[in-house]
Coordinates of C-alpha atoms in Angstrom, one line a residue:
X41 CA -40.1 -3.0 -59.7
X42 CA -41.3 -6.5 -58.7
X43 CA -42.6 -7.2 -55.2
X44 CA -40.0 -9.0 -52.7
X45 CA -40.9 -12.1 -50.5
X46 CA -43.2 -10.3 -47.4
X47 CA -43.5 -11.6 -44.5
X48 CA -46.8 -11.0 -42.2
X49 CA -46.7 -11.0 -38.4
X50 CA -50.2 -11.3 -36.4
X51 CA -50.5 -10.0 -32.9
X52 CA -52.8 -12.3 -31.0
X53 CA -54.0 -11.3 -27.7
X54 CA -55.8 -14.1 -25.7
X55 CA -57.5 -15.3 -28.3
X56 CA -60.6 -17.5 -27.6
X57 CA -62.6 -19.7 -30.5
X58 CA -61.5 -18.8 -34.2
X59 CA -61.8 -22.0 -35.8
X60 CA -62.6 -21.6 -39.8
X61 CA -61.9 -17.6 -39.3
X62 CA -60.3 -15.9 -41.6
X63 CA -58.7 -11.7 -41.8
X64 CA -57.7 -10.2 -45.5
X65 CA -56.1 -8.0 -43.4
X66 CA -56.0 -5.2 -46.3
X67 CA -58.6 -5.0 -49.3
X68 CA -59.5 -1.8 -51.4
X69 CA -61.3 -0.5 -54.1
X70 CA -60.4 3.1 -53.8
X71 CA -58.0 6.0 -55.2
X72 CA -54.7 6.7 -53.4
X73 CA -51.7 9.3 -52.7
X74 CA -50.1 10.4 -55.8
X75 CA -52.6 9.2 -58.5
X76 CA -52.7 5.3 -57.6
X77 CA -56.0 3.6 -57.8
X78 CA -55.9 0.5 -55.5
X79 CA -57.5 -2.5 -56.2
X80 CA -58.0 -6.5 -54.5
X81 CA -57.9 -9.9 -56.4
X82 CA -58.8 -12.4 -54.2
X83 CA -58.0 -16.5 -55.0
X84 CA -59.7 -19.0 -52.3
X85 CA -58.8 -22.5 -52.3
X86 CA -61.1 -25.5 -51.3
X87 CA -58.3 -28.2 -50.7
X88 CA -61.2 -30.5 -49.2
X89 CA -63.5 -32.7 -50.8
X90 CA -66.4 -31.7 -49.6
X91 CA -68.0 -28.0 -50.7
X92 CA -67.2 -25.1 -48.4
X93 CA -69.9 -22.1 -47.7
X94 CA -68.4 -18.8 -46.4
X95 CA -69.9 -15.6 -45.1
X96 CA -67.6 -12.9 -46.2
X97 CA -68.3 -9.4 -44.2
X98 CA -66.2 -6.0 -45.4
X99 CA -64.9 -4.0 -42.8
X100 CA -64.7 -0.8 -43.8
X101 CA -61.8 1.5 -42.3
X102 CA -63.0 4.1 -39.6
X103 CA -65.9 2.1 -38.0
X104 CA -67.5 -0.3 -35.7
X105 CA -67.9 -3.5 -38.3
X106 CA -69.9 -5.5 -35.4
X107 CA -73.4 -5.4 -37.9
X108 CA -71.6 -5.6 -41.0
X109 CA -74.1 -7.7 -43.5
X110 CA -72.6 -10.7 -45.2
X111 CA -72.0 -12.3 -48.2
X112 CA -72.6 -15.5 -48.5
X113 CA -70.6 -17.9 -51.1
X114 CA -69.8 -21.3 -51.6
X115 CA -66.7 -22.8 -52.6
X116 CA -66.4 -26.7 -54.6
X117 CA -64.6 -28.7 -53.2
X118 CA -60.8 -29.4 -55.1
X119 CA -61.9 -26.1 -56.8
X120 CA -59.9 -22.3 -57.0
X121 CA -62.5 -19.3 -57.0
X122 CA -61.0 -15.8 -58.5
X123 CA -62.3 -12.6 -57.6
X124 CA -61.1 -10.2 -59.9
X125 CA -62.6 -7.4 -57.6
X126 CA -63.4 -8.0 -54.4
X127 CA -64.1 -5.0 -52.8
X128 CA -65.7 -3.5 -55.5
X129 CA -67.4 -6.1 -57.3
X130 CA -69.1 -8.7 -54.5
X131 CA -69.2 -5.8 -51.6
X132 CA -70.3 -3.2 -54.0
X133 CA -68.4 -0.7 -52.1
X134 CA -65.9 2.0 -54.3
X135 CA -64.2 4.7 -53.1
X136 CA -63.7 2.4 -49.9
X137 CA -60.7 0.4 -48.1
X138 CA -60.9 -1.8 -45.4
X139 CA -60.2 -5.4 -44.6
X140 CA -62.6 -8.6 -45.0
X141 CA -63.2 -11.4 -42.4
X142 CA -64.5 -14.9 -43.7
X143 CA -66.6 -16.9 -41.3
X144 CA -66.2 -20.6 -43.2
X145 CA -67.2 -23.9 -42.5
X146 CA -64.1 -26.0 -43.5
X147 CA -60.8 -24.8 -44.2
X148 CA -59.9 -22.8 -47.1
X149 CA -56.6 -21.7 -48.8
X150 CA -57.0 -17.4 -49.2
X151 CA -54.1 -14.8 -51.1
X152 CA -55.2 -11.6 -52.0
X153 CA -53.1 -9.0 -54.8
X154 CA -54.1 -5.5 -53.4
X155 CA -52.5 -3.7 -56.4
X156 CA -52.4 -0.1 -58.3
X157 CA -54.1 -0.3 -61.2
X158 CA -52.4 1.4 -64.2
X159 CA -54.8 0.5 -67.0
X160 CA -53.0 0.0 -70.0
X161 CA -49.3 0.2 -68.1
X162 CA -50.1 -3.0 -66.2
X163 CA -50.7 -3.3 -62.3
X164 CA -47.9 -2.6 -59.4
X165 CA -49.0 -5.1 -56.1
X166 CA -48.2 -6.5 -52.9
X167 CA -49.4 -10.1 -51.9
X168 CA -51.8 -10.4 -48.8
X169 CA -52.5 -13.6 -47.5
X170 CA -55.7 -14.8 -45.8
X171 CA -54.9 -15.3 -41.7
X172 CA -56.1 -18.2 -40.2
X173 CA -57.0 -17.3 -36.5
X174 CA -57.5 -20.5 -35.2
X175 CA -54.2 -22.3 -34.3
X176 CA -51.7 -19.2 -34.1
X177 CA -50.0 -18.8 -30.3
X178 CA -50.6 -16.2 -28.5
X179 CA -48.2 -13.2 -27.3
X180 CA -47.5 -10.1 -25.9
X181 CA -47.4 -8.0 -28.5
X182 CA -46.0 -8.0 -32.2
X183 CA -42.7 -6.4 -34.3
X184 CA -42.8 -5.5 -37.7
X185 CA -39.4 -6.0 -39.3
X186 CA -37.5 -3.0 -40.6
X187 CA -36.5 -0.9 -42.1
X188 CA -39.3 1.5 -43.1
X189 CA -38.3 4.3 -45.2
X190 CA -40.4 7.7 -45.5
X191 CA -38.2 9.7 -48.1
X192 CA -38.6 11.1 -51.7
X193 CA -38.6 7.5 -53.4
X194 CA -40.7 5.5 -50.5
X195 CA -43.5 6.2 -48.0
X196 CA -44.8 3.3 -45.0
X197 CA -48.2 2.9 -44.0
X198 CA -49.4 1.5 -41.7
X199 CA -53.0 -0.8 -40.3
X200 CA -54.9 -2.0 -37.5
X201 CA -57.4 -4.9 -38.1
X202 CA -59.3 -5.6 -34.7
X203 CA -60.0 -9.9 -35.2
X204 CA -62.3 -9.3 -32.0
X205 CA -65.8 -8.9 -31.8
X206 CA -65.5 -6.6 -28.5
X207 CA -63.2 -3.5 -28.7
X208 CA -59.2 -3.7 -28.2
X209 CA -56.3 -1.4 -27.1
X210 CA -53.0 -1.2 -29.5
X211 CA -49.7 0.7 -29.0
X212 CA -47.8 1.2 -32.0
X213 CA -44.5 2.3 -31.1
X214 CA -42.4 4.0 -33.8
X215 CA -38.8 4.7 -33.6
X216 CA -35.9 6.0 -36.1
X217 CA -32.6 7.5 -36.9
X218 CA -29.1 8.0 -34.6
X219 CA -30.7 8.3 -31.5
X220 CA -33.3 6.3 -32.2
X221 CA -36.5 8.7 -31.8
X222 CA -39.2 7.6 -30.6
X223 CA -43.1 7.8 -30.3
X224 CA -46.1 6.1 -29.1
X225 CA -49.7 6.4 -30.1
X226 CA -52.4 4.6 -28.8
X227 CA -55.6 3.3 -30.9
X228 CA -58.9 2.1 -29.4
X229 CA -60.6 -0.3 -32.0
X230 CA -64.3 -1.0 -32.2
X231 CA -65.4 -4.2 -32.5
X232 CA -63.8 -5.6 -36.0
X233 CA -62.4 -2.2 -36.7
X234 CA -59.5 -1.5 -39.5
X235 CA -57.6 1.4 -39.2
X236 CA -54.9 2.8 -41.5
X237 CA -52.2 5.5 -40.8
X238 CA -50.6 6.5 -44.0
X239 CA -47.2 7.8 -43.9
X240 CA -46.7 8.5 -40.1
X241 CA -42.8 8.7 -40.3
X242 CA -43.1 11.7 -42.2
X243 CA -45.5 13.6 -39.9
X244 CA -43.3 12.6 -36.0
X245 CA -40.1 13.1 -38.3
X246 CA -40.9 15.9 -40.1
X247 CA -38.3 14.6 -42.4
X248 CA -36.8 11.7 -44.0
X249 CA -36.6 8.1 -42.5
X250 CA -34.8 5.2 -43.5
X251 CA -34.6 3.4 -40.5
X252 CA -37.9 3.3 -39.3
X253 CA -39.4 0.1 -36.9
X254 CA -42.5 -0.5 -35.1
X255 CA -43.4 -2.7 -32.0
X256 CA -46.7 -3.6 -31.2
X257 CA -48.2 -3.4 -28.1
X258 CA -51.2 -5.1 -26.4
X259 CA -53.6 -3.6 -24.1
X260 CA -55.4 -5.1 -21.5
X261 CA -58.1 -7.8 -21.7
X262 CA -59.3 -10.3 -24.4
X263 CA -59.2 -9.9 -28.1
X264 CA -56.9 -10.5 -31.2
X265 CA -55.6 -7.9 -34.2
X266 CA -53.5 -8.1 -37.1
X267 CA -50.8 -5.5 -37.7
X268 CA -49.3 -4.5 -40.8
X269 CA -47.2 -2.1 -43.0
X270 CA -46.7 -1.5 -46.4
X271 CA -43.9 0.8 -48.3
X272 CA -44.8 1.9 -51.2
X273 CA -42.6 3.0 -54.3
X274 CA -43.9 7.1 -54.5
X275 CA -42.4 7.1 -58.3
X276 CA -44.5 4.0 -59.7
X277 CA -46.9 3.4 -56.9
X278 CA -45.8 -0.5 -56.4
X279 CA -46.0 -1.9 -52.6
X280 CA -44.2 -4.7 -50.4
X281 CA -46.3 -6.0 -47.2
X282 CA -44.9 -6.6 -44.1

C-alpha cells in the first residue's frame, strides 16, 4: 500500500512573531502498536543563496519542552541536507516520539518521512511537512477531514503540537456513525508540548468506526498548535497524515 496525497491543516490561535519558525509536527524514533518500529528522515532545503544556521529543539511527547537544549546546524546555501535519522541520530533520543521546532535564520524548504521500518521488507510511511508559522491566517479553530476508520484493517491517531511558548487550551471533538456520536475532550498543553492519543475511536466507540471526524477547538487567550491524524494500515503498519 502506497501512501495517498495528505493534506495538513494547522490551527492558529492569535499568533504573534514566528518569522523563520518551523513545527515537524510528528518525528519518532521509537517502537509502535503491533510490532512497527517508527522512524523520521528529514530533507531541508536552503533555496537561498546565502548559508542558513538553525537551532533544531525535540519536543518530546508528554512534557513541558520550554528548556529543551538545541541543536545547532547549518545549512549551504542552494544545498539539500538528509537526515536519515532524525530523532535518533542528531537528538540522540530512542525509544522516544515527539515533534521538532526549527528556530532558523532564513527560510528553509523542510519534509519529513516518519515511516515503519521493516528491515529487509522495506519501509511503510506517511510524508510530514515542515510548517511555516510565520504568514498562516489565523482562526477559530481547525477540521481534520474525514473519514477516520478504527476497525480490524485501520486505526486513527491522533496529536497535539503546542507552537507557543506559554501553555494553550485544545478541544478535540470526535464524532461518528448514524447518529453521529459524539465526544469532547479537553487538553492543556505546556509550553511547546506534543501530545498523541492513539486510537481514541476505539476506546468512546467501543467498537468499529468508519466515519469518524474531528473539529478543533480553541481556548481562550494567545498561542498557536498544530493538529493532526494519522490512520494507519494494522495489517502492514503503513500510515497517511492528515
Amino acid at each position: 500500500m502506497r501512501i495517498p496525497a495528505c493534506s495538513l491543516l494547522v490551527l492558529l490561535m492569535a499568533a504573534g512573531s514566528w518569522a523563520e519558525t518551523y513545527f515537524i509536527p510528528a518525528a519518532a524514533h521509537a517502537e509502535g502498536a503491533g510490532g512497527t518500529r517508527w522512524r523520521t528522515e528529514a530533507v531541508f532545503v536552503n533555496p537561498g543563496t546565502n548559508p542558513v544556521c538553525a537551532d533544531l529543539f525535540f519536543l518530546e511527547a508528554g512534557r513541558d519542552n520550554g528548556a529543551a537544549k538545541p541543536h545547532a546546524l547549518e545549512f549551504p546555501s542552494g544545498r539539500c541536507v538528509t537526515i536519515s535519522d532524525l530523532v535518533g541520530a542528531w537528538f540522540a533520543a530512542p525509544g522516544k516520539a515527539g515533534a521538532v521546532r526549527v528556530e532558523a535564520d532564513g527560510a528553509l524548504a523542510i519534509t519529513t518521512r516518519t515511516f515503519n521500518d521493516l528491515g529487509e521488507a522495506g519501509t511503510y510511511g506517511q510524508g510530514i511537512p515542515g510548517i511555516a508559522i510565520a504568514g498562516l491566517p489565523t482562526g477559530s479553530g481547525a477540521y481534520l477531514p474525514g473519514p477516520l476508520f478504527s476497525n480490524e484493517s485501520f486505526r486513527t491517531n491522533l496529536g497535539l503540537v503546542n507552537a507557543s511558548a506559554g501553555p494553550i487550551a485544545v478541544a478535540l471533538r470526535l464524532s461518528w456513525g448514524s447518529g453521529r456520536e459524539e465526544v469532547v475532550r479537553s487538553f492543556d498543553l505546556r509550553p511547546y508540548e506534543y501530545i498523541q492519543w492513539n486510537d481514541p475511536f476505539r476506546q468512546l466507540a467501543g467498537g468499529p468506526v468508519e466515519d469518524g471526524t474531528v473539529s478543533v477547538e480553541p481556548g481562550e487567550g494567545p498561542g498557536a498548535g498544530v493538529a493532526w491524524a494519522s490512520v494507519v494500515d494494522n495489517r502492514t503498519g503503513d500510515p497517511a497524515f492528515y
